[in-house]
Coordinates of C-alpha atoms in Angstrom, one line a residue:
M14 CA -34.3 -9.5 13.4
S15 CA -32.3 -6.8 11.7
T16 CA -29.2 -5.5 13.5
T17 CA -28.5 -2.5 11.1
I18 CA -28.5 1.1 12.3
K19 CA -31.0 3.5 11.4
S20 CA -29.7 6.2 9.4
T21 CA -31.4 9.6 8.8
A22 CA -29.4 10.8 6.0
P23 CA -26.7 9.2 3.5
A24 CA -23.5 9.9 5.2
V25 CA -20.9 8.8 2.5
P26 CA -20.5 8.5 -1.4
S27 CA -22.0 5.3 -2.6
R28 CA -19.0 4.0 -4.5
T29 CA -18.1 0.6 -3.0
Y30 CA -14.3 1.4 -3.4
S31 CA -14.6 4.4 -1.3
R32 CA -16.6 2.5 1.6
W33 CA -14.6 -0.5 1.7
A34 CA -11.1 1.7 1.5
S35 CA -12.5 3.8 4.3
L36 CA -13.2 0.4 6.2
V37 CA -9.4 -0.5 5.8
V38 CA -8.3 3.0 7.2
L39 CA -10.6 2.7 10.2
C40 CA -9.4 -0.8 10.9
A41 CA -5.9 0.3 10.7
G42 CA -6.5 3.1 13.3
T43 CA -8.3 0.9 15.3
L44 CA -5.4 -1.9 15.2
M45 CA -2.9 0.6 16.2
T46 CA -4.6 1.8 19.6
I47 CA -5.5 -2.1 20.4
L48 CA -2.2 -3.4 19.7
D49 CA -0.8 -0.7 22.2
G50 CA -3.1 -1.7 24.9
N51 CA -1.8 -5.2 25.0
I52 CA 1.8 -4.9 23.4
V53 CA 3.3 -3.8 26.7
T54 CA 2.4 -7.0 28.6
V55 CA 5.4 -9.1 27.7
A56 CA 7.7 -6.1 27.6
M57 CA 6.9 -5.2 31.2
P58 CA 10.0 -6.9 32.8
A59 CA 12.2 -5.0 30.3
I60 CA 10.6 -2.0 31.0
Q61 CA 10.7 -2.5 35.0
S62 CA 14.4 -3.3 34.9
D63 CA 15.6 -0.4 32.4
L64 CA 13.4 2.3 34.3
G65 CA 13.8 0.9 37.8
F66 CA 10.0 0.8 38.3
S67 CA 8.8 -0.8 41.8
A68 CA 6.2 -3.8 41.4
P69 CA 3.3 -1.5 42.1
G70 CA 4.6 1.3 40.0
L71 CA 4.8 -0.9 36.9
A72 CA 1.2 -1.6 36.7
W73 CA 0.8 2.3 36.0
V74 CA 2.4 1.7 32.7
V75 CA -0.8 0.0 31.7
N76 CA -3.1 2.0 34.1
A77 CA -2.0 5.4 32.9
Y78 CA -3.3 4.5 29.3
L79 CA -6.6 2.9 30.5
I80 CA -7.7 5.6 32.8
P81 CA -8.1 8.6 30.2
F82 CA -8.9 6.0 27.3
G83 CA -11.8 4.4 29.3
G84 CA -12.8 7.9 30.8
L85 CA -12.8 9.9 27.9
L86 CA -14.6 7.5 25.4
L87 CA -18.3 8.7 26.0
L88 CA -17.3 12.4 26.0
V89 CA -15.2 12.1 22.5
G90 CA -17.9 9.8 21.0
R91 CA -20.6 12.6 21.5
L92 CA -18.1 15.3 20.6
G93 CA -17.4 13.3 17.4
D94 CA -21.2 13.5 16.5
L95 CA -20.9 17.4 17.0
V96 CA -17.7 18.3 15.3
G97 CA -17.5 15.6 12.7
R98 CA -16.3 12.1 13.1
K99 CA -13.6 12.1 10.4
R100 CA -12.1 15.2 12.3
M101 CA -12.1 13.5 15.7
F102 CA -10.8 10.4 14.3
A103 CA -7.8 12.2 12.4
T104 CA -7.0 14.2 15.5
G105 CA -6.9 11.2 17.5
L106 CA -4.4 9.5 15.2
A107 CA -2.2 12.5 15.3
V108 CA -2.3 12.7 19.1
F109 CA -1.8 8.8 19.5
T110 CA 1.3 8.6 17.0
A111 CA 2.9 11.8 18.8
A112 CA 2.6 10.2 22.1
S113 CA 3.9 7.0 21.0
V114 CA 6.9 8.6 20.0
L115 CA 7.2 10.2 23.4
C116 CA 6.8 6.7 24.8
G117 CA 9.6 5.5 22.7
V118 CA 12.1 8.0 23.8
A119 CA 11.2 7.9 27.5
T120 CA 14.1 7.8 29.8
S121 CA 12.4 8.2 33.3
Q122 CA 9.3 6.8 35.0
G123 CA 7.3 10.0 34.9
M124 CA 7.8 10.7 31.3
L125 CA 6.8 7.3 30.3
I126 CA 3.7 7.4 32.5
A127 CA 2.6 10.8 31.0
A128 CA 3.2 9.9 27.5
R129 CA 1.0 6.7 28.1
A130 CA -1.7 8.9 29.5
V131 CA -1.5 11.2 26.4
Q132 CA -1.6 8.2 24.2
G133 CA -5.0 7.1 26.2
V134 CA -6.4 10.4 25.3
G135 CA -5.5 10.2 21.4
G136 CA -6.6 6.2 21.5
A137 CA -10.1 7.4 22.9
M138 CA -10.7 9.9 20.2
T139 CA -9.9 7.4 17.7
A140 CA -11.7 4.5 19.0
A141 CA -14.9 6.2 20.2
V142 CA -16.3 7.2 16.6
V143 CA -15.3 4.1 14.6
L144 CA -18.5 2.0 15.1
G145 CA -20.5 5.3 14.2
M146 CA -18.5 5.7 10.9
L147 CA -18.6 2.2 10.1
V148 CA -22.5 1.6 10.4
A149 CA -23.2 4.8 8.5
L150 CA -20.8 3.5 5.6
F151 CA -22.7 0.3 5.5
P152 CA -26.4 0.6 6.1
E153 CA -27.3 -2.6 4.0
P154 CA -27.8 -5.3 6.2
R155 CA -25.8 -8.2 4.7
E156 CA -22.6 -5.5 3.9
Q157 CA -22.8 -4.3 7.4
A158 CA -22.5 -7.8 8.9
R159 CA -19.5 -8.4 6.6
A160 CA -18.0 -5.1 7.8
I161 CA -18.6 -5.7 11.3
A162 CA -17.0 -8.9 10.9
V163 CA -13.8 -7.6 9.4
F164 CA -13.8 -4.8 12.1
S165 CA -14.2 -7.2 14.9
A166 CA -11.6 -9.6 13.6
V167 CA -9.0 -6.8 13.4
G168 CA -9.9 -5.7 17.0
A169 CA -9.7 -9.2 18.3
A170 CA -6.8 -10.4 16.6
G171 CA -5.1 -7.2 17.4
G172 CA -5.2 -7.9 21.0
A173 CA -3.7 -11.5 20.8
L174 CA -1.1 -10.1 17.9
G175 CA 0.2 -7.3 20.4
T176 CA 1.5 -10.0 22.6
F177 CA 3.5 -11.5 19.9
L178 CA 4.8 -8.0 18.6
G179 CA 5.7 -7.3 22.2
G180 CA 7.9 -10.2 22.6
A181 CA 9.6 -10.1 19.1
L182 CA 10.4 -6.1 19.3
T183 CA 11.6 -6.4 22.9
Q184 CA 13.7 -9.6 22.5
A185 CA 15.0 -8.6 18.8
L186 CA 15.8 -4.9 19.6
N187 CA 14.4 -3.3 22.9
W188 CA 11.2 -2.2 24.6
H189 CA 11.1 1.4 23.1
W190 CA 10.5 -0.1 19.9
I191 CA 7.1 -1.4 21.0
F192 CA 5.9 2.5 20.7
L193 CA 8.1 3.6 18.2
I194 CA 6.7 1.3 15.6
N195 CA 3.4 3.2 15.7
L196 CA 5.3 6.2 14.0
P197 CA 5.2 4.8 10.6
I198 CA 1.9 3.1 11.1
G199 CA 0.1 6.2 12.5
A200 CA 1.7 8.4 9.8
V201 CA 0.3 6.4 6.8
A202 CA -2.9 5.9 8.7
L203 CA -3.4 9.7 9.1
V204 CA -2.4 10.5 5.6
A205 CA -5.1 7.7 4.3
A206 CA -7.8 9.0 6.7
L207 CA -7.5 12.5 5.4
R208 CA -7.6 11.4 1.9
V209 CA -10.0 8.5 1.9
L210 CA -12.5 9.2 4.5
A211 CA -15.5 11.3 3.2
P212 CA -16.0 14.8 4.8
E213 CA -18.8 15.3 6.8
Q214 CA -20.4 18.0 9.0
G215 CA -21.3 17.6 12.6
A216 CA -24.5 18.7 14.2
G217 CA -22.3 21.8 15.6
L218 CA -21.3 22.3 19.4
G219 CA -24.2 24.3 20.0
K220 CA -26.4 21.2 19.8
G221 CA -25.6 19.0 22.6
A222 CA -22.7 20.4 24.1
D223 CA -23.4 19.9 27.9
Y224 CA -20.1 21.0 29.4
P225 CA -21.0 20.5 33.0
G226 CA -22.4 17.0 32.2
A227 CA -19.1 16.5 30.3
V228 CA -17.3 17.2 33.5
L229 CA -19.2 14.8 35.5
V230 CA -19.4 12.1 33.5
T231 CA -15.6 12.1 32.3
G232 CA -14.5 12.4 36.2
A233 CA -17.0 9.3 36.9
L234 CA -15.6 7.1 34.4
M235 CA -11.9 8.0 35.0
L236 CA -12.3 7.6 38.6
A237 CA -14.1 4.3 38.0
V238 CA -11.3 3.0 35.9
F239 CA -8.8 4.3 38.4
V240 CA -10.6 2.4 41.5
I241 CA -10.7 -0.8 39.4
V242 CA -7.2 -0.7 37.9
G243 CA -5.7 0.5 41.5
S244 CA -7.6 -1.8 43.7
G245 CA -4.8 -4.2 44.6
D246 CA -2.5 -1.1 45.5
R247 CA -4.8 0.4 48.4
S248 CA -6.9 -0.7 51.2
L249 CA -10.4 -1.7 51.0
T250 CA -11.7 1.2 52.7
A251 CA -10.1 3.5 50.3
T252 CA -11.4 1.5 47.5
L253 CA -15.0 1.6 48.8
L254 CA -14.7 5.3 49.3
L255 CA -13.3 6.2 45.9
G256 CA -16.0 3.7 44.4
A257 CA -18.7 5.7 46.2
L258 CA -17.5 9.0 44.9
A259 CA -17.6 7.8 41.5
L260 CA -21.0 6.2 41.7
A261 CA -22.1 9.7 43.2
L262 CA -20.4 11.6 40.3
L263 CA -22.4 9.1 37.7
L264 CA -25.7 9.9 39.7
A265 CA -25.1 13.5 39.4
F266 CA -24.4 13.1 35.8
T267 CA -27.7 11.1 35.2
L268 CA -29.8 13.8 37.0
R269 CA -28.1 16.4 35.0
Q270 CA -29.1 14.7 31.7
A271 CA -32.5 14.1 32.8
R272 CA -32.9 17.9 33.2
A273 CA -30.5 19.4 30.9
A274 CA -32.0 21.2 27.6
R275 CA -29.1 19.7 25.7
P276 CA -27.9 16.7 27.1
L277 CA -24.4 15.2 26.6
L278 CA -26.2 11.7 26.9
R279 CA -29.7 11.2 25.7
L280 CA -31.0 8.8 28.5
R281 CA -33.7 7.3 25.9
L282 CA -30.6 5.3 24.7
F283 CA -30.7 3.0 27.7
R284 CA -34.4 2.4 26.9
S285 CA -33.0 -0.1 24.2
R286 CA -33.1 -3.5 25.8
L287 CA -30.5 -4.6 23.1
L288 CA -28.2 -1.7 23.8
S289 CA -28.2 -1.7 27.2
G290 CA -28.0 -5.7 27.5
A291 CA -25.4 -6.0 25.0
N292 CA -23.1 -3.6 26.8
A293 CA -23.6 -5.4 30.2
V294 CA -23.1 -9.0 28.4
Q295 CA -19.8 -7.3 27.0
I296 CA -18.4 -6.0 30.3
L297 CA -18.6 -9.5 31.8
M298 CA -17.0 -11.3 28.4
I299 CA -14.2 -8.8 27.9
A300 CA -13.3 -9.3 32.0
A301 CA -12.8 -13.0 31.1
M302 CA -11.0 -12.6 27.9
F303 CA -8.7 -9.6 29.0
G304 CA -8.0 -11.5 32.2
F305 CA -7.0 -14.6 30.1
Q306 CA -4.8 -12.4 28.0
F307 CA -2.7 -11.2 30.8
I308 CA -2.8 -14.2 33.2
G309 CA -2.3 -16.5 30.4
A310 CA 0.9 -14.9 29.2
L311 CA 2.1 -14.8 32.8
Y312 CA 1.2 -18.5 33.0
V313 CA 3.3 -19.5 29.9
Q314 CA 6.3 -17.4 31.2
R315 CA 6.5 -18.3 34.9
V316 CA 5.1 -21.6 35.0
L317 CA 6.0 -23.3 31.6
G318 CA 9.3 -21.2 31.3
F319 CA 8.7 -19.6 28.1
G320 CA 11.0 -16.6 26.9
E321 CA 9.5 -13.3 25.7
L322 CA 9.7 -14.2 21.8
L323 CA 8.3 -17.8 22.6
T324 CA 5.5 -16.4 24.4
G325 CA 4.3 -14.1 21.9
T326 CA 4.5 -16.9 19.3
A327 CA 2.6 -19.2 21.7
F328 CA -0.4 -16.7 21.4
L329 CA -0.2 -16.6 17.5
P330 CA -2.8 -19.1 17.0
A331 CA -5.5 -16.9 18.6
P332 CA -5.3 -14.1 16.1
I333 CA -5.0 -16.3 13.2
A334 CA -8.0 -18.6 14.2
I335 CA -10.2 -15.3 15.0
G336 CA -9.2 -13.8 11.6
V337 CA -10.0 -16.8 9.7
L338 CA -13.3 -17.6 11.6
M339 CA -14.5 -13.9 11.5
L340 CA -13.9 -13.3 7.9
G341 CA -14.7 -16.9 6.4
L342 CA -17.6 -17.6 8.5
S343 CA -19.1 -14.9 11.0
A344 CA -21.1 -12.8 8.7
R345 CA -22.6 -15.7 6.9
T346 CA -23.2 -17.3 10.1
I347 CA -25.0 -14.5 11.9
G348 CA -26.8 -14.0 8.4
R349 CA -28.3 -17.6 8.6
F350 CA -28.7 -18.1 12.3
G351 CA -29.2 -14.6 13.6
P352 CA -26.8 -12.9 16.1
Y353 CA -28.5 -14.1 19.2
R354 CA -27.9 -17.8 18.4
V355 CA -24.4 -17.1 17.2
L356 CA -23.5 -15.0 20.3
L357 CA -24.8 -17.8 22.6
A358 CA -22.7 -20.4 20.7
G359 CA -19.6 -18.4 21.1
L360 CA -20.1 -17.5 24.9
V361 CA -20.5 -21.3 25.4
L362 CA -17.0 -21.8 23.8
V363 CA -15.5 -18.9 25.7
V364 CA -16.8 -20.6 29.0
A365 CA -15.4 -24.0 27.7
G366 CA -11.9 -22.6 27.1
M367 CA -11.7 -20.8 30.4
A368 CA -12.6 -24.0 32.4
L369 CA -10.3 -26.0 30.7
L370 CA -7.4 -23.5 31.7
S371 CA -8.7 -23.6 35.4
R372 CA -7.2 -27.1 35.4
A373 CA -3.8 -26.1 34.2
P374 CA -1.1 -27.9 36.2
D375 CA 2.1 -26.6 37.7
D376 CA 3.8 -29.3 35.4
G377 CA 1.8 -28.9 32.3
S378 CA 2.5 -28.4 28.6
Y379 CA 1.6 -25.9 26.1
A380 CA 0.3 -28.0 23.5
V381 CA -2.1 -30.2 26.1
D382 CA -3.0 -27.5 28.5
V383 CA -2.7 -24.2 26.9
L384 CA -3.4 -24.6 22.9
P385 CA -6.8 -26.4 23.2
A386 CA -8.2 -23.6 25.4
L387 CA -6.7 -20.7 23.4
L388 CA -8.3 -22.3 20.3
L389 CA -11.7 -22.4 22.0
L390 CA -11.4 -19.0 23.3
A391 CA -10.4 -17.6 19.7
A392 CA -13.4 -19.4 18.0
G393 CA -15.8 -18.3 20.9
F394 CA -14.8 -14.7 20.7
A395 CA -14.7 -14.8 17.0
A396 CA -18.5 -15.7 17.0
A397 CA -19.6 -13.6 19.7
M398 CA -18.0 -10.5 19.1
P399 CA -19.5 -9.5 15.7
A400 CA -23.0 -10.9 16.9
L401 CA -22.7 -8.7 20.2
T402 CA -21.5 -5.5 18.4
G403 CA -24.5 -5.7 15.7
L404 CA -26.9 -6.1 18.7
A405 CA -25.5 -3.1 20.7
M406 CA -25.7 -0.9 17.6
S407 CA -29.1 -1.9 16.3
G408 CA -31.7 0.7 16.9
A409 CA -29.6 3.7 17.3
L410 CA -30.4 6.9 15.3
E411 CA -27.5 8.3 13.2
E412 CA -27.3 11.5 15.1
D413 CA -26.5 9.0 18.2
A414 CA -24.1 6.6 16.4
G415 CA -21.1 8.3 17.7
L416 CA -22.3 8.3 21.2
A417 CA -23.5 4.7 21.1
S418 CA -20.3 3.8 19.7
G419 CA -18.3 5.5 22.5
L420 CA -20.6 3.9 25.1
F421 CA -19.8 0.4 23.5
N422 CA -16.2 0.9 23.5
T423 CA -16.4 2.3 27.2
T424 CA -17.8 -0.9 28.5
Q425 CA -15.0 -2.7 26.8
V426 CA -12.4 -0.7 28.7
V427 CA -14.5 -1.1 32.0
G428 CA -14.8 -4.8 31.2
G429 CA -11.1 -5.3 30.5
S430 CA -10.0 -3.0 33.5
L431 CA -12.4 -5.1 35.7
G432 CA -10.9 -8.3 34.4
L433 CA -7.1 -7.2 34.7
A434 CA -7.8 -6.0 38.3
V435 CA -9.9 -8.8 39.7
L436 CA -8.1 -11.8 38.3
S437 CA -4.6 -10.5 39.0
V438 CA -5.4 -9.7 42.4
L439 CA -7.1 -12.9 43.0
A440 CA -4.0 -14.9 41.7
A441 CA -1.4 -12.9 43.7
D442 CA -3.5 -13.2 46.9
R443 CA -3.6 -17.2 46.2
T444 CA 0.0 -17.3 45.5
D445 CA 1.0 -15.5 48.6
T446 CA -1.3 -17.7 50.8
L447 CA 0.3 -20.8 49.6
L448 CA 3.9 -19.6 49.7
G449 CA 3.3 -18.6 53.4
R450 CA 2.1 -22.2 53.9
G451 CA 5.5 -23.4 52.4
E452 CA 4.6 -24.4 49.0
E453 CA 7.2 -24.2 46.2
L454 CA 6.9 -21.1 43.8
V455 CA 5.9 -22.6 40.8
A456 CA 3.2 -24.8 42.2
A457 CA 2.0 -21.8 44.4
T458 CA 2.0 -19.5 41.2
A459 CA 0.2 -21.9 39.1
A460 CA -2.6 -22.4 41.8
G461 CA -3.1 -18.7 41.7
Y462 CA -3.7 -18.7 38.0
R463 CA -5.9 -21.7 38.1
L464 CA -8.2 -19.5 40.6
A465 CA -8.0 -16.8 38.2
F466 CA -9.1 -18.8 35.2
G467 CA -11.7 -20.3 37.2
V468 CA -13.2 -16.8 38.1
G469 CA -12.7 -16.0 34.4
A470 CA -15.1 -19.0 33.5
A471 CA -17.4 -17.8 36.1
L472 CA -17.6 -14.1 34.4
A473 CA -17.9 -15.8 31.1
T474 CA -20.9 -18.1 32.4
G475 CA -22.8 -14.7 33.8
A476 CA -22.3 -13.4 30.2
L477 CA -23.8 -16.3 28.8
V478 CA -27.0 -16.4 31.0
L479 CA -27.3 -12.8 30.8
A480 CA -27.4 -12.8 27.1
A481 CA -29.5 -16.0 26.8
V482 CA -32.3 -14.1 29.1
V483 CA -31.9 -10.3 28.3
L484 CA -30.9 -10.5 24.5
R485 CA -33.5 -13.0 23.3
P486 CA -35.5 -12.0 20.2
R487 CA -39.1 -10.7 20.9
R488 CA -42.1 -11.9 18.5
D489 CA -44.0 -8.7 17.5

C-alpha cells in the first residue's frame, strides 16, 4: 500500500540538494517550536519562585502556549494553502522568534503569559504547513518515507531534548535563557527559509476563505484545549458546560462547512479511513507519551530526588534512541513490512513501557525502574510515529496538503493537552487522598504517579486496538 500524497502539480525544483536542504530548514523550524513546548517543564519551579506564580497559575505558562497553538493549527493550515506555505512558515518563524525574546525578558506573570500566547500563534503558523511542504517536496515513495522518518525523528527527539536543555540552561544560567536561546536559532532558520525554500503561489484568499467558519472552528478548538488543560482548576459543572459550548461551536462549524460555497475545511477529507483513523490513534498515543514526559520528569525529581540538570540528563537516552532508530531503521522497516505492521509493533512497545512505569516504587532507582521503560517508549515511538504520519497523509490531494497537515498537528496538541490534564489531575488526586490518610509524602507522590502511568498504559492500549481495527490494509 502506498503512503504517498497525490500531487496535482510539481511544487519544487527537482534538484536533490534543494529538496534535502529544504528538509533541514523545515526540521529546524519544527525543532524550535517542539523544544519550546517541553523546555519549560524542568524550569517551572524556578519560574514560579522568580515571578511568584501560585501553583494553579503556574500551569498557564504551559497552557497559554498550548491554547492558541492547538486552536489555530487548522485555520493557518488552510490559510497556508491559500496564501502560500513558504510565506506562512516564514512569517510563523518571525512571530515565534520575536515572542521568544519577549518571554526571555519577561519580568511579570502577565508579560510572560501574554508572550507565551504569541509564541503559540507563531508556533501554529510554522507547524501547520510543514507536513504539506514535506510531502510535496518528496513525492517518490521511498524518498518520502526517508524524509518523514527524518522529520519525525527531529520532532520526537526534540520533545525529550527539551527536558535536557531546560534543566541545563536553568541550572547553568537562569530560566530566561530557555527562551532567549530561540533568538539565534530562529534568526538563522528564518534567513535559511527565505533563501532555501522554493517560492510557491497559493490558491488565493478568494478560494476557500470561509471567514465565519474560521471564527467557529478556531473558537471551538481554542475552547476545547482550554477546557482540557484547565480541567483541574474548575468545578466539574463548569468543565461540562464549557465542553458543551465547545462541542456546539464545532457542530455549528460542521454544518457551516456542509453548506458553504467555499468551505474552510472540505468535509470529504474525513471520508478517508486512513486520515480519520490515524488522527484518532494519534490522540491516544500522544496523550500517553506527553503524559509520560511530564509525569516522568516529576517522578525523577520528586521521588528519586534528581536535580534539574540530572533530570534533563536522565532523559537524554530517549532522543538518542529515537534519532538512531528513526534515521537508521524506520524508513527501511516501513518499506519492507509496511506502515501498518510497523505501527502496531511500535504501539506494543509503548504499551510495554508505560506498563513497566506503572510499577515504579517509591524507593526505586533510575537504572532499574526508569531507563528500561524510557528505552521501550523511545523505540516504540520511533517505529510508530513515521508510520502513523505516512498513513495520515496518504490519499490527500496537493490542494489539501496544508489542511491535512494542520489537522494532524491539531490532534497532536489535543492529545498532548488531554494527556497532560488527565494524568496530572489523577496523580494529584491520588496523592492528596493518600496524604489525607497519613501516608508519607514520597510514598503518596509515587503512588499518584503509578496511577498516572497505568492510565497512560490504558490509553496506549486503546491506540493499539484502534489502529489494529481501523487502519488494517484492505484488499482491492
